[in-house]
């Protein structure tokens, strides 16, 4: 059954009529053209599809569009601050936190959620927060370093 929904996406109001069962991931990528959010596993195991819904990081491959009426959604496309890269994005670039970049949008969205609640996380806290985000290229040392460096920039 189709359902009209209205939500905020990266600060802008969006209205769509969607099949109730359409996944948020597919809505974002296939209907709206926000292809920054990636599909890895499609089963909630890899974190590549992480977006923020009402301030919380979620796997968009597990969220039904019909649940999104009134939601406030942020994707990787909304992470920049005006024309500037977000400090977490800057730190990933500087520290080599991405190779193919496939996992990177999900890593960035999860890191943002961590740093919103914890301004000075330990390595252990960063690794725990990112434990649901899998990377097959970079290894995790550079990613952890990037999150620490971003935290330091954001504390200034
Ligand atoms: S694609 Fe959603 S968790 Fe892997
Ligand atoms: S940078 Fe390629 S999967 Fe993480």
Coordinates of N, CA, C and O and ligand atoms in Angstrom, one line a residue:
X1 N 0.8 -1.2 0.0 CA 0.0 0.0 0.0 C 0.9 1.3 0.0 O 1.9 1.3 0.7
X2 N 0.5 2.2 -0.8 CA 1.3 3.5 -0.8 C 0.9 4.4 0.3 O -0.3 4.4 0.7
X3 N 1.8 5.2 0.8 CA 1.6 6.1 1.9 C 2.2 7.4 1.7 O 3.4 7.5 1.3
X4 N 1.5 8.5 1.8 CA 2.2 9.8 1.7 C 3.0 10.1 3.0 O 2.5 9.9 4.1
X5 N 4.2 10.5 2.8 CA 5.0 10.9 4.0 C 5.7 12.2 3.7 O 6.0 12.6 2.5
X6 N 6.0 12.9 4.8 CA 6.8 14.2 4.7 C 7.8 14.1 5.7 O 7.6 13.7 6.9
X7 N 9.1 14.5 5.3 CA 10.2 14.4 6.3 C 11.2 15.5 5.9 O 11.1 16.1 4.9
X8 N 12.1 15.7 6.9 CA 13.2 16.7 6.6 C 14.4 15.9 6.2 O 14.8 15.0 6.9
X9 N 15.0 16.3 5.1 CA 16.2 15.6 4.6 C 17.3 16.6 4.5 O 17.2 17.5 3.6
X10 N 18.3 16.5 5.3 CA 19.5 17.5 5.2 C 19.0 18.9 5.3 O 19.4 19.8 4.5
X11 N 18.0 19.1 6.1 CA 17.5 20.5 6.4 C 16.4 21.0 5.4 O 15.9 22.1 5.6
X12 N 16.0 20.1 4.5 CA 15.0 20.5 3.5 C 13.8 19.6 3.6 O 13.9 18.4 3.8
X13 N 12.6 20.2 3.5 CA 11.4 19.4 3.5 C 11.2 18.5 2.3 O 11.4 19.1 1.1
X14 N 10.8 17.3 2.4 CA 10.6 16.4 1.3 C 9.3 15.7 1.5 O 9.0 15.2 2.6
X15 N 8.5 15.6 0.4 CA 7.2 14.9 0.4 C 7.3 13.8 -0.7 O 7.7 14.1 -1.8
X16 N 6.8 12.6 -0.3 CA 6.8 11.5 -1.3 C 5.6 10.6 -0.9 O 5.2 10.6 0.2
X17 N 5.1 9.9 -2.0 CA 4.2 8.9 -1.7 C 4.9 7.6 -2.0 O 5.4 7.4 -3.1
X18 N 5.1 6.7 -1.0 CA 5.9 5.6 -1.1 C 5.2 4.3 -0.7 O 4.3 4.3 0.1
X19 N 5.6 3.2 -1.3 CA 5.1 1.9 -0.8 C 5.6 1.7 0.6 O 6.7 2.0 0.9
X20 N 4.7 1.3 1.5 CA 5.0 1.2 2.9 C 6.3 0.4 3.2 O 7.0 0.7 4.1
X21 N 6.5 -0.6 2.3 CA 7.7 -1.5 2.6 C 9.0 -1.0 2.0 O 10.0 -1.7 2.1
X22 N 8.9 0.2 1.3 CA 10.2 0.7 0.6 C 11.2 1.0 1.7 O 10.9 1.7 2.7
X23 N 12.4 0.5 1.6 CA 13.4 0.7 2.6 C 14.0 2.2 2.4 O 14.0 2.7 1.3
X24 N 14.3 2.8 3.6 CA 14.9 4.1 3.5 C 16.1 4.1 2.6 O 16.3 5.1 1.9
X25 N 16.9 3.1 2.6 CA 18.1 3.1 1.8 C 17.7 3.2 0.3 O 18.3 4.0 -0.5
X26 N 16.7 2.5 -0.1 CA 16.3 2.6 -1.5 C 15.6 3.9 -1.8 O 15.7 4.5 -2.9
X27 N 14.8 4.4 -0.9 CA 14.2 5.7 -1.1 C 15.3 6.8 -1.3 O 15.2 7.6 -2.2
X28 N 16.3 6.8 -0.5 CA 17.4 7.8 -0.6 C 18.1 7.6 -1.9 O 18.3 8.6 -2.6
X29 N 18.5 6.4 -2.2 CA 19.4 6.2 -3.4 C 18.6 6.2 -4.7 O 19.0 6.9 -5.7
X30 N 17.5 5.5 -4.8 CA 16.9 5.2 -6.1 C 15.9 6.3 -6.4 O 15.6 6.6 -7.6
X31 N 15.2 6.8 -5.4 CA 14.1 7.8 -5.7 C 14.6 9.3 -5.5 O 14.2 10.1 -6.3
X32 N 15.5 9.5 -4.6 CA 15.9 10.9 -4.3 C 17.2 11.2 -4.9 O 17.6 12.4 -5.1
X33 N 18.0 10.2 -5.2 CA 19.3 10.4 -5.8 C 20.4 10.7 -4.9 O 21.5 11.2 -5.3
X34 N 20.2 10.5 -3.6 CA 21.3 10.7 -2.6 C 22.1 9.4 -2.5 O 21.9 8.5 -1.7
X35 N 23.1 9.3 -3.4 CA 23.8 8.0 -3.5 C 25.0 8.0 -2.6 O 25.8 7.0 -2.7
X36 N 25.2 9.0 -1.8 CA 26.3 8.9 -0.8 C 26.2 7.8 0.2 O 27.2 7.1 0.6
X37 N 25.0 7.5 0.5 CA 24.7 6.3 1.4 C 24.8 5.0 0.6 O 24.2 4.9 -0.4
X38 N 25.6 4.1 1.2 CA 26.0 2.9 0.4 C 25.3 1.7 0.9 O 24.9 1.6 2.1
X39 N 25.0 0.7 0.0 CA 24.5 -0.6 0.4 C 25.6 -1.6 0.4 O 26.3 -1.8 -0.7
X40 N 25.9 -2.2 1.5 CA 26.9 -3.3 1.6 C 26.1 -4.6 1.7 O 25.9 -5.3 0.7
X41 N 25.8 -5.0 2.9 CA 25.1 -6.3 3.1 C 23.6 -6.3 2.8 O 23.1 -7.3 2.4
X42 N 23.0 -5.2 3.2 CA 21.5 -5.1 3.0 C 20.8 -5.9 4.2 O 19.6 -6.0 4.2
X43 N 21.6 -6.3 5.2 CA 21.0 -7.1 6.3 C 21.3 -6.5 7.7 O 21.2 -7.2 8.7
X44 N 21.8 -5.3 7.7 CA 22.1 -4.7 9.0 C 23.4 -5.1 9.7 O 23.6 -4.8 10.9
X45 N 24.3 -5.6 8.9 CA 25.6 -6.1 9.5 C 26.8 -5.3 9.2 O 27.8 -5.5 9.8
X46 N 26.8 -4.4 8.2 CA 28.1 -3.8 7.8 C 28.2 -2.3 8.1 O 29.3 -1.7 8.1
X47 N 27.0 -1.6 8.3 CA 27.1 -0.2 8.6 C 27.3 0.8 7.5 O 27.3 2.0 7.6
X48 N 27.4 0.3 6.2 CA 27.7 1.1 5.1 C 26.5 2.1 4.8 O 26.7 3.2 4.3
X49 N 25.3 1.7 5.2 CA 24.1 2.5 4.9 C 23.7 3.4 6.1 O 22.6 3.9 6.1
X50 N 24.6 3.6 7.0 CA 24.2 4.4 8.2 C 23.9 5.9 7.9 O 24.6 6.6 7.2
X51 N 22.7 6.3 8.4 CA 22.3 7.7 8.3 C 21.8 8.0 9.7 O 21.6 7.2 10.6
X52 N 21.5 9.3 9.9 CA 20.9 9.8 11.1 C 19.4 10.0 11.0 O 19.0 10.7 10.0
X53 N 18.6 9.4 11.9 CA 17.2 9.6 11.9 C 16.8 10.1 13.3 O 17.1 9.5 14.3
X54 N 16.3 11.4 13.3 CA 15.9 12.0 14.6 C 17.1 12.0 15.6 O 17.0 11.7 16.8
X55 N 18.3 12.3 15.0 CA 19.5 12.4 15.8 C 20.2 11.1 16.2 O 21.2 11.1 16.9
X56 N 19.7 10.0 15.7 CA 20.3 8.7 16.1 C 20.8 8.0 14.8 O 20.1 8.0 13.8
X57 N 22.0 7.3 14.9 CA 22.5 6.6 13.7 C 21.7 5.3 13.6 O 21.4 4.6 14.5
X58 N 21.2 5.1 12.3 CA 20.5 3.8 12.1 C 21.0 3.2 10.8 O 21.5 3.9 9.9
X59 N 20.8 1.9 10.6 CA 21.0 1.3 9.3 C 19.8 1.5 8.4 O 18.7 1.0 8.7
X60 N 20.0 2.3 7.4 CA 18.9 2.6 6.5 C 18.4 1.4 5.7 O 17.3 1.5 5.2
X61 N 19.1 0.3 5.7 CA 18.6 -0.9 5.0 C 17.6 -1.7 5.9 O 17.1 -2.6 5.4
X62 N 17.4 -1.2 7.1 CA 16.5 -1.9 8.0 C 15.3 -1.0 8.4 O 14.4 -1.4 9.1
X63 N 15.2 0.2 7.8 CA 14.1 1.1 8.1 C 13.1 1.2 7.0 O 13.5 1.4 5.8
X64 N 11.8 1.1 7.3 CA 10.8 1.2 6.3 C 10.4 2.6 6.1 O 10.2 3.4 7.1
X65 N 10.2 3.0 4.8 CA 9.8 4.4 4.6 C 8.5 4.8 5.2 O 8.4 6.0 5.6
X66 N 7.6 3.9 5.4 CA 6.3 4.2 6.0 C 6.4 4.7 7.4 O 5.5 5.3 7.9
X67 N 7.6 4.4 8.0 CA 7.8 4.9 9.4 C 8.4 6.3 9.5 O 8.6 6.8 10.6
X68 N 8.6 6.9 8.4 CA 9.4 8.1 8.4 C 8.6 9.4 8.4 O 9.2 10.5 8.3
X69 N 7.3 9.4 8.4 CA 6.5 10.6 8.4 C 6.9 11.5 9.6 O 6.9 11.0 10.7
X70 N 7.3 12.7 9.3 CA 7.7 13.6 10.3 C 9.2 13.5 10.8 O 9.6 14.3 11.7
X71 N 9.9 12.6 10.2 CA 11.3 12.3 10.7 C 12.3 13.4 10.2 O 12.0 14.1 9.2
X72 N 13.3 13.6 11.0 CA 14.4 14.5 10.6 C 15.6 13.6 10.2 O 16.2 12.9 11.1
X73 N 16.0 13.6 9.0 CA 17.0 12.6 8.5 C 18.2 13.4 8.0 O 18.1 14.4 7.3
X74 N 19.4 12.9 8.3 CA 20.6 13.5 7.8 C 21.4 12.4 7.2 O 21.6 11.3 7.8
X75 N 21.9 12.6 5.9 CA 22.8 11.7 5.2 C 24.2 12.3 5.1 O 24.4 13.5 5.5
X76 N 25.1 11.5 4.5 CA 26.4 12.1 4.4 C 26.4 13.4 3.6 O 27.3 14.2 3.8
X77 N 25.5 13.5 2.7 CA 25.4 14.8 1.9 C 25.1 16.0 2.8 O 25.4 17.1 2.4
X78 N 24.6 15.7 4.0 CA 24.2 16.8 4.9 C 25.3 17.1 6.0 O 25.1 17.9 6.9
X79 N 26.4 16.4 5.9 CA 27.4 16.5 7.0 C 28.2 17.7 6.9 O 28.7 18.3 7.9
X80 N 28.5 18.2 5.7 CA 29.3 19.4 5.5 C 28.7 20.6 6.3 O 27.5 20.7 6.5
X81 N 29.5 21.5 6.7 CA 29.1 22.7 7.3 C 29.2 23.8 6.3 O 30.3 24.3 6.1
X82 N 28.1 24.2 5.7 CA 28.1 25.2 4.6 C 29.0 24.6 3.5 O 28.8 23.4 3.2
X83 N 29.9 25.4 2.9 CA 30.8 24.8 1.9 C 31.9 24.0 2.4 O 32.6 23.3 1.6
X84 N 32.1 24.0 3.7 CA 33.3 23.3 4.3 C 33.0 21.9 4.7 O 31.9 21.5 5.1
X85 N 34.1 21.0 4.5 CA 33.9 19.7 5.0 C 33.8 19.7 6.5 O 34.4 20.6 7.1
X86 N 33.1 18.8 7.0 CA 33.0 18.6 8.5 C 34.4 18.2 9.0 O 35.1 17.5 8.3
X87 N 34.7 18.6 10.2 CA 36.0 18.2 10.7 C 36.3 16.7 10.7 O 37.4 16.3 10.5
X88 N 35.2 15.9 10.8 CA 35.4 14.4 10.7 C 35.8 14.1 9.3 O 36.7 13.2 9.1
X89 N 35.2 14.7 8.3 CA 35.6 14.5 6.9 C 37.0 14.9 6.7 O 37.8 14.2 6.0
X90 N 37.4 16.1 7.2 CA 38.7 16.6 7.0 C 39.7 15.6 7.6 O 40.8 15.3 7.0
X91 N 39.4 15.1 8.8 CA 40.4 14.2 9.5 C 40.5 12.9 8.7 O 41.6 12.3 8.6
X92 N 39.4 12.4 8.1 CA 39.5 11.1 7.4 C 40.4 11.3 6.1 O 41.2 10.5 5.8
X93 N 40.3 12.5 5.5 CA 41.2 12.8 4.3 C 42.6 12.9 4.8 O 43.5 12.3 4.2
X94 N 42.9 13.7 5.8 CA 44.2 14.0 6.3 C 44.9 12.7 6.8 O 46.1 12.5 6.6
X95 N 44.2 11.8 7.5 CA 44.8 10.6 8.1 C 44.7 9.4 7.2 O 45.1 8.3 7.7
X96 N 44.2 9.5 6.0 CA 44.1 8.3 5.2 C 43.1 7.3 5.7 O 43.3 6.1 5.6
X97 N 42.0 7.8 6.2 CA 40.9 6.9 6.8 C 40.1 6.3 5.8 O 39.1 5.6 6.1
X98 N 40.3 6.5 4.5 CA 39.5 5.8 3.4 C 40.5 5.4 2.3 O 41.4 6.1 2.0
X99 N 40.1 4.2 1.7 CA 40.8 3.8 0.5 C 39.8 3.8 -0.6 O 39.6 4.8 -1.3
X100 N 39.0 2.7 -0.8 CA 37.9 2.7 -1.8 C 36.8 3.7 -1.4 O 36.1 4.2 -2.3
X101 N 36.6 3.9 -0.1 CA 35.6 4.9 0.3 C 34.2 4.3 0.5 O 33.3 5.0 0.9
X102 N 34.1 3.0 0.2 CA 32.7 2.5 0.3 C 32.1 2.5 1.7 O 31.0 2.8 1.8
X103 N 33.0 2.2 2.7 CA 32.4 2.2 4.0 C 32.4 3.6 4.6 O 31.9 3.8 5.7
X104 N 33.1 4.6 4.0 CA 33.4 5.9 4.6 C 32.1 6.7 5.0 O 32.1 7.2 6.1
X105 N 31.1 6.8 4.2 CA 29.9 7.5 4.6 C 29.3 7.0 5.9 O 29.0 7.7 6.8
X106 N 29.2 5.7 6.0 CA 28.7 5.1 7.2 C 29.6 5.3 8.4 O 29.2 5.6 9.5
X107 N 30.9 5.2 8.2 CA 31.9 5.5 9.3 C 31.8 6.9 9.7 O 31.8 7.2 11.0
X108 N 31.6 7.8 8.8 CA 31.5 9.3 9.2 C 30.2 9.5 9.9 O 30.3 10.3 10.9
X109 N 29.1 9.0 9.5 CA 27.9 9.2 10.2 C 27.9 8.6 11.6 O 27.4 9.3 12.5
X110 N 28.5 7.5 11.7 CA 28.6 6.9 13.1 C 29.6 7.6 14.0 O 29.3 7.8 15.2
X111 N 30.7 8.1 13.4 CA 31.6 8.9 14.2 C 31.0 10.2 14.6 O 31.2 10.7 15.8
X112 N 30.2 10.8 13.8 CA 29.5 12.1 14.1 C 28.6 11.8 15.3 O 28.6 12.6 16.3
X113 N 27.9 10.7 15.3 CA 27.0 10.4 16.4 C 27.8 10.2 17.7 O 27.4 10.7 18.8
X114 N 28.9 9.5 17.6 CA 29.8 9.3 18.8 C 30.2 10.7 19.3 O 30.1 10.9 20.5
X115 N 30.8 11.5 18.4 CA 31.4 12.8 18.9 C 30.3 13.8 19.4 O 30.6 14.7 20.2
X116 N 29.1 13.6 18.9 CA 28.0 14.5 19.4 C 27.8 14.2 20.9 O 27.4 15.1 21.6
X117 N 28.0 13.0 21.3 CA 27.7 12.6 22.7 C 29.0 12.5 23.6 O 28.9 12.4 24.8
X118 N 30.2 12.5 23.0 CA 31.4 12.2 23.7 C 32.5 13.0 23.0 O 33.0 12.6 21.9
X119 N 32.9 14.1 23.6 CA 33.8 15.1 23.0 C 35.3 14.5 23.0 O 36.1 15.0 22.2
X120 N 35.6 13.6 23.8 CA 37.0 13.1 23.9 C 37.0 11.6 24.1 O 37.5 11.1 25.2
X121 N 36.6 10.8 23.1 CA 36.5 9.4 23.3 C 37.9 8.7 23.3 O 38.8 9.2 22.7
X122 N 38.0 7.7 24.1 CA 39.2 6.8 24.1 C 39.2 6.0 22.8 O 38.2 5.8 22.1
X123 N 40.4 5.4 22.5 CA 40.5 4.5 21.4 C 39.4 3.3 21.5 O 38.8 2.9 20.6
X124 N 39.3 2.8 22.8 CA 38.4 1.7 23.0 C 37.0 2.2 22.7 O 36.2 1.4 22.1
X125 N 36.6 3.4 23.1 CA 35.2 3.9 22.9 C 35.0 4.1 21.4 O 33.9 3.8 20.9
X126 N 36.0 4.6 20.7 CA 35.8 4.7 19.2 C 35.7 3.4 18.6 O 34.8 3.2 17.7
X127 N 36.5 2.4 18.9 CA 36.4 1.1 18.3 C 35.0 0.4 18.7 O 34.4 -0.2 17.8
X128 N 34.6 0.7 19.9 CA 33.3 0.1 20.2 C 32.2 0.8 19.4 O 31.3 0.1 18.9
X129 N 32.2 2.1 19.3 CA 31.2 2.8 18.6 C 31.1 2.4 17.1 O 30.1 2.3 16.5
X130 N 32.3 2.1 16.5 CA 32.4 1.7 15.1 C 32.4 0.2 14.9 O 32.6 -0.2 13.8
X131 N 32.1 -0.5 15.9 CA 32.2 -2.0 15.8 C 31.1 -2.6 14.8 O 31.3 -3.7 14.3
X132 N 30.1 -1.8 14.5 CA 29.1 -2.3 13.5 C 29.4 -1.8 12.1 O 28.6 -2.0 11.2
X133 N 30.5 -1.1 11.9 CA 30.9 -0.6 10.6 C 32.1 -1.3 10.1 O 33.2 -1.2 10.7
X134 N 31.9 -2.0 9.0 CA 33.0 -2.9 8.5 C 33.8 -2.2 7.4 O 33.2 -1.5 6.6
X135 N 35.1 -2.3 7.4 CA 36.0 -1.8 6.3 C 36.8 -2.9 5.8 O 37.4 -3.7 6.6
X136 N 36.9 -3.0 4.5 CA 37.7 -4.1 3.9 C 39.0 -3.6 3.3 O 39.7 -4.4 2.7
X137 N 39.3 -2.3 3.4 CA 40.5 -1.7 2.8 C 41.5 -1.2 3.8 O 42.6 -1.6 3.8
X138 N 41.0 -0.2 4.6 CA 41.9 0.7 5.3 C 42.5 0.1 6.5 O 43.6 0.4 6.9
X139 N 41.8 -0.9 7.1 CA 42.1 -1.3 8.5 C 41.6 -0.2 9.4 O 41.2 0.9 8.9
X140 N 41.6 -0.5 10.7 CA 40.9 0.4 11.6 C 41.8 1.4 12.3 O 41.3 2.4 12.8
X141 N 43.1 1.3 12.2 CA 44.0 2.2 13.0 C 43.9 3.6 12.4 O 43.7 4.6 13.2
X142 N 43.8 3.8 11.1 CA 43.8 5.1 10.6 C 42.4 5.7 10.8 O 42.3 7.0 11.0
X143 N 41.4 4.9 10.8 CA 40.0 5.4 11.1 C 39.9 5.9 12.5 O 39.4 7.0 12.8
X144 N 40.4 5.1 13.4 CA 40.4 5.5 14.9 C 41.2 6.8 15.0 O 40.8 7.7 15.7
X145 N 42.4 6.9 14.4 CA 43.2 8.1 14.5 C 42.4 9.3 13.9 O 42.4 10.4 14.5
X146 N 41.7 9.1 12.8 CA 40.9 10.2 12.2 C 39.8 10.7 13.2 O 39.6 11.9 13.3
X147 N 39.2 9.8 13.9 CA 38.1 10.2 14.8 C 38.7 11.0 16.0 O 38.2 12.0 16.4
X148 N 39.9 10.5 16.5 CA 40.6 11.2 17.5 C 41.0 12.6 17.1 O 40.8 13.6 17.9
X149 N 41.5 12.7 15.9 CA 41.9 14.0 15.4 C 40.7 15.0 15.2 O 40.8 16.2 15.5
X150 N 39.6 14.4 14.7 CA 38.4 15.2 14.5 C 37.9 15.7 15.9 O 37.5 16.9 16.0
X151 N 38.0 14.8 16.9 CA 37.5 15.2 18.2 C 38.4 16.4 18.7 O 37.8 17.3 19.3
X152 N 39.7 16.3 18.5 CA 40.6 17.4 19.0 C 40.2 18.7 18.3 O 40.2 19.8 18.9
X153 N 40.0 18.6 17.0 CA 39.6 19.9 16.2 C 38.3 20.4 16.8 O 38.1 21.6 17.0
X154 N 37.3 19.5 17.0 CA 36.0 20.0 17.4 C 36.0 20.5 18.9 O 35.1 21.3 19.2
X155 N 37.0 20.1 19.7 CA 37.1 20.7 21.1 C 37.6 22.1 21.1 O 37.5 22.8 22.1
X156 N 38.3 22.5 20.0 CA 38.9 23.9 20.0 C 37.8 24.9 20.0 O 36.8 24.8 19.4
Ligands
LIG1 S1 23.8 -2.2 4.0 FE1 22.8 -1.7 5.8 S2 24.1 -2.5 7.4 FE2 25.0 -3.3 5.5
LIG2 S1 37.8 2.2 2.6 FE1 37.2 0.5 1.4 S2 35.8 -0.6 2.6 FE2 36.6 0.9 3.9

